[in-house]
CSV table of C-alpha atoms in Angstrom, one decimal:
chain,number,residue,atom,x,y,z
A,1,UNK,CA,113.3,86.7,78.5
A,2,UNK,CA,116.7,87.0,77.3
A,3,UNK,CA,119.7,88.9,79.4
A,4,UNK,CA,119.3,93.0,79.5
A,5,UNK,CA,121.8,95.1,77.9
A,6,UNK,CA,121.1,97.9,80.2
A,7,UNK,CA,119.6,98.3,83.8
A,8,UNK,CA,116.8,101.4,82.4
A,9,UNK,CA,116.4,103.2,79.4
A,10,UNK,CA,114.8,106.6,79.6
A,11,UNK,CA,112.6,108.0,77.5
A,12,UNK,CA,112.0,111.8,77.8
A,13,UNK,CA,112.0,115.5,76.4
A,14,UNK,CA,115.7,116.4,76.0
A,15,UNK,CA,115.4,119.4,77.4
A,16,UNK,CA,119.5,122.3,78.4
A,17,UNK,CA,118.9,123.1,82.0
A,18,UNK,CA,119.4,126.9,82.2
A,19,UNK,CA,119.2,127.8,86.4
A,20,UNK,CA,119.2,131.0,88.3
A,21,UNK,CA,118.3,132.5,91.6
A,22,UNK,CA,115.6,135.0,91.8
A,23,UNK,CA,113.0,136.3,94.2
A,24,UNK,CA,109.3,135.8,94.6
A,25,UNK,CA,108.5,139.1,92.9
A,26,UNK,CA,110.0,137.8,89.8
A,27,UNK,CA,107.8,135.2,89.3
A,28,UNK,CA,104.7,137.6,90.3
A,29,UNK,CA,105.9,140.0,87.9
A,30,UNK,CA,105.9,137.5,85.2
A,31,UNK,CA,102.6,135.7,86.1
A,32,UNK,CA,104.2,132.2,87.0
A,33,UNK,CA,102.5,129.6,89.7
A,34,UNK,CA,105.4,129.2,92.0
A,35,UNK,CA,106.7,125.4,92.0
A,36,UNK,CA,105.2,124.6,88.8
A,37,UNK,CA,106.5,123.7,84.8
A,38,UNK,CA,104.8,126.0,82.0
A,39,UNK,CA,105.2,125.4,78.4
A,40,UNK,CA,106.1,128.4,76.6
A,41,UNK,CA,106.9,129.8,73.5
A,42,UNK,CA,110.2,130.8,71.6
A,43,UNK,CA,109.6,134.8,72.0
A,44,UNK,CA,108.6,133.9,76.1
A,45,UNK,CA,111.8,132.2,76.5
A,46,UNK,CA,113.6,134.9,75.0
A,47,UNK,CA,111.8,137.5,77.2
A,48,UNK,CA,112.6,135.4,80.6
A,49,UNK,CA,116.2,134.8,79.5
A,50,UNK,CA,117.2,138.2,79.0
A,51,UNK,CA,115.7,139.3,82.8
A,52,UNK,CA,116.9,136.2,84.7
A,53,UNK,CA,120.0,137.0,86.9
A,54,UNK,CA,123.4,134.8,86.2
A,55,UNK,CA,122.6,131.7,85.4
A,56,UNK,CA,124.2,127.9,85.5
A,57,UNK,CA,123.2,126.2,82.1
A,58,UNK,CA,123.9,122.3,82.2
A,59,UNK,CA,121.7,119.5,79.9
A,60,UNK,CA,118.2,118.3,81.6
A,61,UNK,CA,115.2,116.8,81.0
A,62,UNK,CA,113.5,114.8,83.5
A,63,UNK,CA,113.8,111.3,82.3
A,64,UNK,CA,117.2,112.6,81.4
A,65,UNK,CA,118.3,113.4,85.1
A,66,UNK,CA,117.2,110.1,86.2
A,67,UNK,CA,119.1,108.1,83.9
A,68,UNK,CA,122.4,110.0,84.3
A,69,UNK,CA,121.5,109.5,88.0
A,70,UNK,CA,121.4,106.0,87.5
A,71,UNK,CA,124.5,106.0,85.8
A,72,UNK,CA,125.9,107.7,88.6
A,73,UNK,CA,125.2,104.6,91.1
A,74,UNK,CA,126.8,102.3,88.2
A,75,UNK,CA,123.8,101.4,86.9
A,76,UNK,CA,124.0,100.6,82.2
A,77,UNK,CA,122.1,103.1,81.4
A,78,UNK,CA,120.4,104.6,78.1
A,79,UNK,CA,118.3,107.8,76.9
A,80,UNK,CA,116.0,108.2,74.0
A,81,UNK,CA,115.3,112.3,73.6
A,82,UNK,CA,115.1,114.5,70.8
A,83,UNK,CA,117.8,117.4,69.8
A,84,UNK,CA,118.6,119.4,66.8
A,85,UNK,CA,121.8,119.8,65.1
A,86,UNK,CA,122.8,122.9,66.6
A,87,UNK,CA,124.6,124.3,69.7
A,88,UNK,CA,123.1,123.5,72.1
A,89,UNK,CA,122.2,119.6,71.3
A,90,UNK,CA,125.6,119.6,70.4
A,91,UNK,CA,126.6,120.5,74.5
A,92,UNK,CA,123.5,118.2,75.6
A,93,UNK,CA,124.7,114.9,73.5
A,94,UNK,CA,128.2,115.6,74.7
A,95,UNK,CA,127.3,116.2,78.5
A,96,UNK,CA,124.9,113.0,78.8
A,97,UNK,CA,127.1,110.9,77.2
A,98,UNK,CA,130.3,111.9,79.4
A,99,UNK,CA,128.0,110.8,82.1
A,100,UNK,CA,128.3,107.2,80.8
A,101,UNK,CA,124.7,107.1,79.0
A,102,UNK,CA,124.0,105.4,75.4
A,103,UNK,CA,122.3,108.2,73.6
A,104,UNK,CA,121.6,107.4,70.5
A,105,UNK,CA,118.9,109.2,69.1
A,106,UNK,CA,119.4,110.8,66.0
A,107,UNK,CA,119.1,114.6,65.9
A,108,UNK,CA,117.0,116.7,63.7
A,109,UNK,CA,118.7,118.7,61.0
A,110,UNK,CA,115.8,121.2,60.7
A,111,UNK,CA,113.0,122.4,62.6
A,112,UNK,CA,112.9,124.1,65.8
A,113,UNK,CA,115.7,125.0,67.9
A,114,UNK,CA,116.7,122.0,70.8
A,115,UNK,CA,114.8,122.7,74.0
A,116,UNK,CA,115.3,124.4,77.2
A,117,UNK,CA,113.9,125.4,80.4
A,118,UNK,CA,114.5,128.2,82.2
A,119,UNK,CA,114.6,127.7,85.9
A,120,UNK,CA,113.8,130.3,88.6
A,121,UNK,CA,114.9,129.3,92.2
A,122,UNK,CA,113.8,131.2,95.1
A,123,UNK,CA,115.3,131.6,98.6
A,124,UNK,CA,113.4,129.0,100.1
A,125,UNK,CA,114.6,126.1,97.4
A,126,UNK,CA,111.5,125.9,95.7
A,127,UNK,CA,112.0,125.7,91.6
A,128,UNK,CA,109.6,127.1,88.9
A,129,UNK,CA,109.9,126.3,85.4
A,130,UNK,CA,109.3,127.4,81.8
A,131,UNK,CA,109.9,125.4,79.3
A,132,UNK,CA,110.6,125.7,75.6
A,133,UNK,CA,110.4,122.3,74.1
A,134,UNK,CA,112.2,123.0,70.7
A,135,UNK,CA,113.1,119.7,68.7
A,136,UNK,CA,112.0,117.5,72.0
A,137,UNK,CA,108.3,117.9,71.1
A,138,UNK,CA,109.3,116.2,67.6
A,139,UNK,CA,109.9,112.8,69.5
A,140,UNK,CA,108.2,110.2,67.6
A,141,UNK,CA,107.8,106.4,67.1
A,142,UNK,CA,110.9,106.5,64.4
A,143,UNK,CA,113.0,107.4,67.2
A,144,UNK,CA,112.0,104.1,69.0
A,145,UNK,CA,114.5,101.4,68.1
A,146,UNK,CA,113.0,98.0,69.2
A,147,UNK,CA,115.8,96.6,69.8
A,148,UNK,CA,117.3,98.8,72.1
A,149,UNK,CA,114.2,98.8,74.4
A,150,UNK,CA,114.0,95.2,74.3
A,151,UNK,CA,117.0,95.0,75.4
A,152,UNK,CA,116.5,96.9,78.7
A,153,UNK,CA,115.5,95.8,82.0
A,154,UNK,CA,113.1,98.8,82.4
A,155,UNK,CA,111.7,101.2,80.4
A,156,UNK,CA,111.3,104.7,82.2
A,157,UNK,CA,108.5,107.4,80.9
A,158,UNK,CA,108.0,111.0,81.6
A,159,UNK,CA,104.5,112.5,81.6
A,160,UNK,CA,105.8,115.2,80.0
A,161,UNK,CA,105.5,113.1,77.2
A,162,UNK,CA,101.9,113.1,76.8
A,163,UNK,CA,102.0,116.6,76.0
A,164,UNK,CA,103.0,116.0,71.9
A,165,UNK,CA,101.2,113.6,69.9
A,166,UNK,CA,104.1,112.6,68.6
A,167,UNK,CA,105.7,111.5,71.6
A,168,UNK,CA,102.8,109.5,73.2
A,169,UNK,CA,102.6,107.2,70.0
A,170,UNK,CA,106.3,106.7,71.0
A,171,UNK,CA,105.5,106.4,74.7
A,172,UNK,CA,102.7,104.0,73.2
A,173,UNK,CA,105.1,102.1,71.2
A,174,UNK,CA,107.9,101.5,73.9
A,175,UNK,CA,105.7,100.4,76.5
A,176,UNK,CA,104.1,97.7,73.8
A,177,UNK,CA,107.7,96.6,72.8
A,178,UNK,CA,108.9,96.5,76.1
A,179,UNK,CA,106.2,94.1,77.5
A,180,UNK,CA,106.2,91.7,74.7
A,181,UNK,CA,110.2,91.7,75.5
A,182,UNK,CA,109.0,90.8,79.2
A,183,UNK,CA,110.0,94.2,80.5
A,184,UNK,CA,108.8,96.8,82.9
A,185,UNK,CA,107.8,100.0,82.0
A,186,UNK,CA,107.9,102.9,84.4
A,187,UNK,CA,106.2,106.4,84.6
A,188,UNK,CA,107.0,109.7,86.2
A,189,UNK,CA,103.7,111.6,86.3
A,190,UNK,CA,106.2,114.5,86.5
A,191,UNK,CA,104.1,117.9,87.3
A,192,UNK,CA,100.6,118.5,89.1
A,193,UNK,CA,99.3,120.5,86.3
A,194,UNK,CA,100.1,117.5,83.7
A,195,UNK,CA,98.4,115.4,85.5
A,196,UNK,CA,96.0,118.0,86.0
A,197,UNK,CA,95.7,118.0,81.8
A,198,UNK,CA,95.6,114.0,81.3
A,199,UNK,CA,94.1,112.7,84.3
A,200,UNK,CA,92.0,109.9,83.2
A,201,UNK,CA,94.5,108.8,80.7
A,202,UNK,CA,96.8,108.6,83.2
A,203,UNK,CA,94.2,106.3,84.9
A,204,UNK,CA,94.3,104.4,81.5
A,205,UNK,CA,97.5,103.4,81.4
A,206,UNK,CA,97.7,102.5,85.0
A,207,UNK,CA,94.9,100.3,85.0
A,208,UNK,CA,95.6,98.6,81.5
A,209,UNK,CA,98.5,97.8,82.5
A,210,UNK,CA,100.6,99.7,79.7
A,211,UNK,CA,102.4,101.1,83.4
A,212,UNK,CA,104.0,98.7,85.7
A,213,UNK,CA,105.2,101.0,88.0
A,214,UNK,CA,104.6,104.5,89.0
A,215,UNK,CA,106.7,107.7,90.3
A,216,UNK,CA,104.4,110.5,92.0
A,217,UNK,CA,104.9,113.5,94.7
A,218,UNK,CA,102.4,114.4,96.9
A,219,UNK,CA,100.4,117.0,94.7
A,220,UNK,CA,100.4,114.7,92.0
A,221,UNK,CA,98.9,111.9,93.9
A,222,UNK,CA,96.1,114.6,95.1
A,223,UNK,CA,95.5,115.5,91.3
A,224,UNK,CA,95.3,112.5,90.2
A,225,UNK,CA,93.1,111.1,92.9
A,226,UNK,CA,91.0,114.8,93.2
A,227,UNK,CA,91.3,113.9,96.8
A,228,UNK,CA,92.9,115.7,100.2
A,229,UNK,CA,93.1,113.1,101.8
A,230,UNK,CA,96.5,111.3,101.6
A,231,UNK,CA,95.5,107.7,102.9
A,232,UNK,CA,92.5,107.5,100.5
A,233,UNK,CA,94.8,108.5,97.7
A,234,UNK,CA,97.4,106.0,98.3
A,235,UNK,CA,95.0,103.4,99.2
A,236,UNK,CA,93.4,103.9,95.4
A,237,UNK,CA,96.8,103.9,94.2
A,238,UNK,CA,97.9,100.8,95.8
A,239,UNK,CA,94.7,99.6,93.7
A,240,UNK,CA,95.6,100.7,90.4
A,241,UNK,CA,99.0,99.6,89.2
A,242,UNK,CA,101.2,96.9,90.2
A,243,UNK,CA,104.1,99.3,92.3
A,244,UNK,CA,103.6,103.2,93.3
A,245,UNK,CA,106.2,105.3,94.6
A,246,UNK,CA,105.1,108.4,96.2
A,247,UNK,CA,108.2,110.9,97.3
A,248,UNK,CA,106.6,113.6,100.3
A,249,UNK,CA,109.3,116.1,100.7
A,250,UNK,CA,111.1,115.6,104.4
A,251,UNK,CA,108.4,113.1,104.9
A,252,UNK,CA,110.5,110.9,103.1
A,253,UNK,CA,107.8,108.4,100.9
A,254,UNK,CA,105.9,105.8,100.5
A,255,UNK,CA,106.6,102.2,98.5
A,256,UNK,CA,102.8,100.9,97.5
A,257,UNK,CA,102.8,97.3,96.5
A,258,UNK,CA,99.5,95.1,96.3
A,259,UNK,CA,100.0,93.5,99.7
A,260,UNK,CA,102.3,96.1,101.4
A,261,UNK,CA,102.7,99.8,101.9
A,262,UNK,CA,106.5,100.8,102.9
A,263,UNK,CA,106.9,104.4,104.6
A,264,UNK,CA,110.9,105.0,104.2
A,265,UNK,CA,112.4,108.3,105.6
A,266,UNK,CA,114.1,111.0,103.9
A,267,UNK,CA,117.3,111.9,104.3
A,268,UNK,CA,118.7,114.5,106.5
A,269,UNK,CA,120.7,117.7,104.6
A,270,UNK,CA,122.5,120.4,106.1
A,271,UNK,CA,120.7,123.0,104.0
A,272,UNK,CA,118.1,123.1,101.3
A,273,UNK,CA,119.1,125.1,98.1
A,274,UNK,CA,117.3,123.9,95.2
A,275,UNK,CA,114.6,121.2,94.5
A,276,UNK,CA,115.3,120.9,91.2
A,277,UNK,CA,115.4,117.5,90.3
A,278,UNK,CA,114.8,116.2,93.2
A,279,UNK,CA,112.1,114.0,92.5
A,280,UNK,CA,114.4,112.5,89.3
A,281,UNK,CA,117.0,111.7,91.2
A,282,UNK,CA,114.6,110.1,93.7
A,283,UNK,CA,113.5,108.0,90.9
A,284,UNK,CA,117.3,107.2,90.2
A,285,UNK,CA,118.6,105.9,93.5
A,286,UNK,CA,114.7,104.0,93.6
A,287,UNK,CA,115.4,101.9,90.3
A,288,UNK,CA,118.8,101.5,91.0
A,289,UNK,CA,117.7,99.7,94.4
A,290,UNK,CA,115.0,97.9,92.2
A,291,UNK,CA,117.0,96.5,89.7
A,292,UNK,CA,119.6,95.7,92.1
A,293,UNK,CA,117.1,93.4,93.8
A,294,UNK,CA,117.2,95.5,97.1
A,295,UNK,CA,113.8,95.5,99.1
A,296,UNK,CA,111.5,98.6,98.9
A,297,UNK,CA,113.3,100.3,101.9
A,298,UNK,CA,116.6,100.1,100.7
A,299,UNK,CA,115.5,101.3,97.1
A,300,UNK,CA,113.9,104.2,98.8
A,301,UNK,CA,116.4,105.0,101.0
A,302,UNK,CA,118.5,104.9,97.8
A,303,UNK,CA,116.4,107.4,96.5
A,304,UNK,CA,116.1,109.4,99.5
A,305,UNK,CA,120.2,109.6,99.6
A,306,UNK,CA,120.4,110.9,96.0
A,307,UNK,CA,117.5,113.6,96.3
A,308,UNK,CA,119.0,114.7,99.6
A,309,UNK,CA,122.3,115.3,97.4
A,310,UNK,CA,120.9,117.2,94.5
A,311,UNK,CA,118.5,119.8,96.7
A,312,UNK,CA,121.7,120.7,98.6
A,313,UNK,CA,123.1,122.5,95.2
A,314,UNK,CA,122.0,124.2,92.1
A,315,UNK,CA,121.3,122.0,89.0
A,316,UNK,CA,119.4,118.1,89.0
A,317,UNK,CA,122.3,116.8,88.6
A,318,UNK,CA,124.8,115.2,91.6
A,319,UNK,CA,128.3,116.9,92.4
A,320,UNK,CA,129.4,113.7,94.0
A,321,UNK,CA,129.6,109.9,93.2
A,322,UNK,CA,126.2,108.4,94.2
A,323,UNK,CA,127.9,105.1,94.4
A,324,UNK,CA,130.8,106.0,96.8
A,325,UNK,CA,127.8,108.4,99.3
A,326,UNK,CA,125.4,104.8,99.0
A,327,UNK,CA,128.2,102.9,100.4
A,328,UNK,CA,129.7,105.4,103.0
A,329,UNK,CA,125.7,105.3,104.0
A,330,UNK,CA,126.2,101.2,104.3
A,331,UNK,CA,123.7,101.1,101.3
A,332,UNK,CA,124.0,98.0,98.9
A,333,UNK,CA,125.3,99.1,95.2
């Protein structure tokens, strides 16, 4: 295995962040399932947009959010995603790559408009989202350069990418390259409902062994199980691929290797204002601990630091250096 040019390379919808507070009877009014992600149309994005109150608008994408997370704790990082030529991939290319991520992938010149996802945060934190995928859905295999996943330590999926055809023979194709290069390949099962929609090929890739590693919360370990019961889920889990990370809110999570299960706290916050991202930024501070060589409980109290950041603002992405909180937090970097 030769030396890694980069730590993690992300592969994932490329998706402009646009965020604003609202109450409950917003999302009643518009038939949304609080907490969730809904893919929409272009006229349904257009509709939400014009009735959501002021909003911040910032580049996302969950894969995304990890990686410039990553980046954050000094961590190489890269992202693979797809944009169009216009506007707004124009302000996504330009924000991930001030945040010190190779991005590479070349944008479309027609076709849809790039993608975005409007946001609706209510009082209690809690974020519900509708997405409009635009040029991300158009992800293919020709975006995957082999040498540039070959050359990373770990590869990092989405689950969102199982929605296009497209992009799961590029999910396919990564995860293929990446293990002949003697890498690791992550996934983020990223929404109940997705998992919800690809259940047993989830279970596929787990148990082949296309997955290394994966990222879950709570109520996507219960979908993808079809089981209450926590401990049953996890044991399954723990069963199924080689490393499971399992994020439970203020419960902190759970590190599932073959011979070991490792419960690591969250971390404390002054006040909760948004979950968005959360669970990426988890996944950052987690595979920054990883390929650091820390043990499971540092990686997840990595992850717990950087999640307990993010939900204390609006927006997935940190306000502070992840690197200088980690070691004020006598965390190793």
């Amino acid at each position: 295995m030769t030396s890694a040019k980069y730590d993690v390379l992300g592969i994932g919808n490329a998706i402009f962040d646009v965020l604003a507070p609202t109450e409950d009877d917003f999302l009643i009014k518009h038939g949304m399932v609080k907490g969730s992600m809904t893919l929409i149309d272009e006229p349904r994005a257009a509709a939400i947009y014009a009735q959501m109150s002021q909003a911040v608008e910032m580049s996302g994408g969950s894969a995304a959010n990890t990686i410039v997370g990553l980046a954050n704790f000094g961590a190489r990082a890269a992202y693979v995603g797809k944009i169009k030529d216009d506007q707004i991939g124009r302000l996504y290319s330009h924000d991930i790559r001030a945040a010190q991520v190779a991005f590479d992938t070349k944008p479309a010149l027609g076709g849809p408009a790039s993608g975005c996802t409007y946001i609706l945060v209510t009082p209690d934190g809690e974020r519900t989202m509708n997405t409009y995928l635009g040029a991300a859905q158009d992800l293919g295999p020709d975006d995957i350069d082999p040498a540039q996943i070959a050359a990373a330590s770990l590869i990092y999926l989405e689950g969102y990418l199982w929605d296009p055809k497209n992009a799961k023979e590029a999910f396919l194709k990564a995860s293929k390259i990446a293990h002949a290069a003697e890498r690791q390949v992550a996934l983020t099962l990223s929404d109940p409902f997705c998992v919800d929609r690809y259940r047993s090929e989830f279970l596929e890739l787990m148990r082949t062994g296309t997955v290394d590693m994966i990222f879950a919360n709570e109520s996507e370990l219960h979908s993808l199980y079809q089981t209450a019961d926590f401990d049953t889920a996890l044991n399954q889990l723990q069963q199924d691929v080689a490393l499971g990370v399992v994020t439970r809110s203020e419960k902190g999570c759970a590190v599932v290797a073959p011979d070991s299960i490792t419960l690591v706290p969250a971390s404390r916050i002054d006040k909760l204002v948004d979950t968005t991202g959360a669970g990426d930024l988890f996944a950052a501070g987690f595979l920054f601990g990883l390929v650091r060589g820390t043990s499971f409980e540092d990686a997840g109290r990595l992850g717990a630091l950087a999640a307990g950041e993010v939900i204390q603002h609006i927006g997935a992405r940190p306000q502070v250096s992840l690197k200088d909180l980690a070691q004020q937090n006598g965390l190793p970097v």
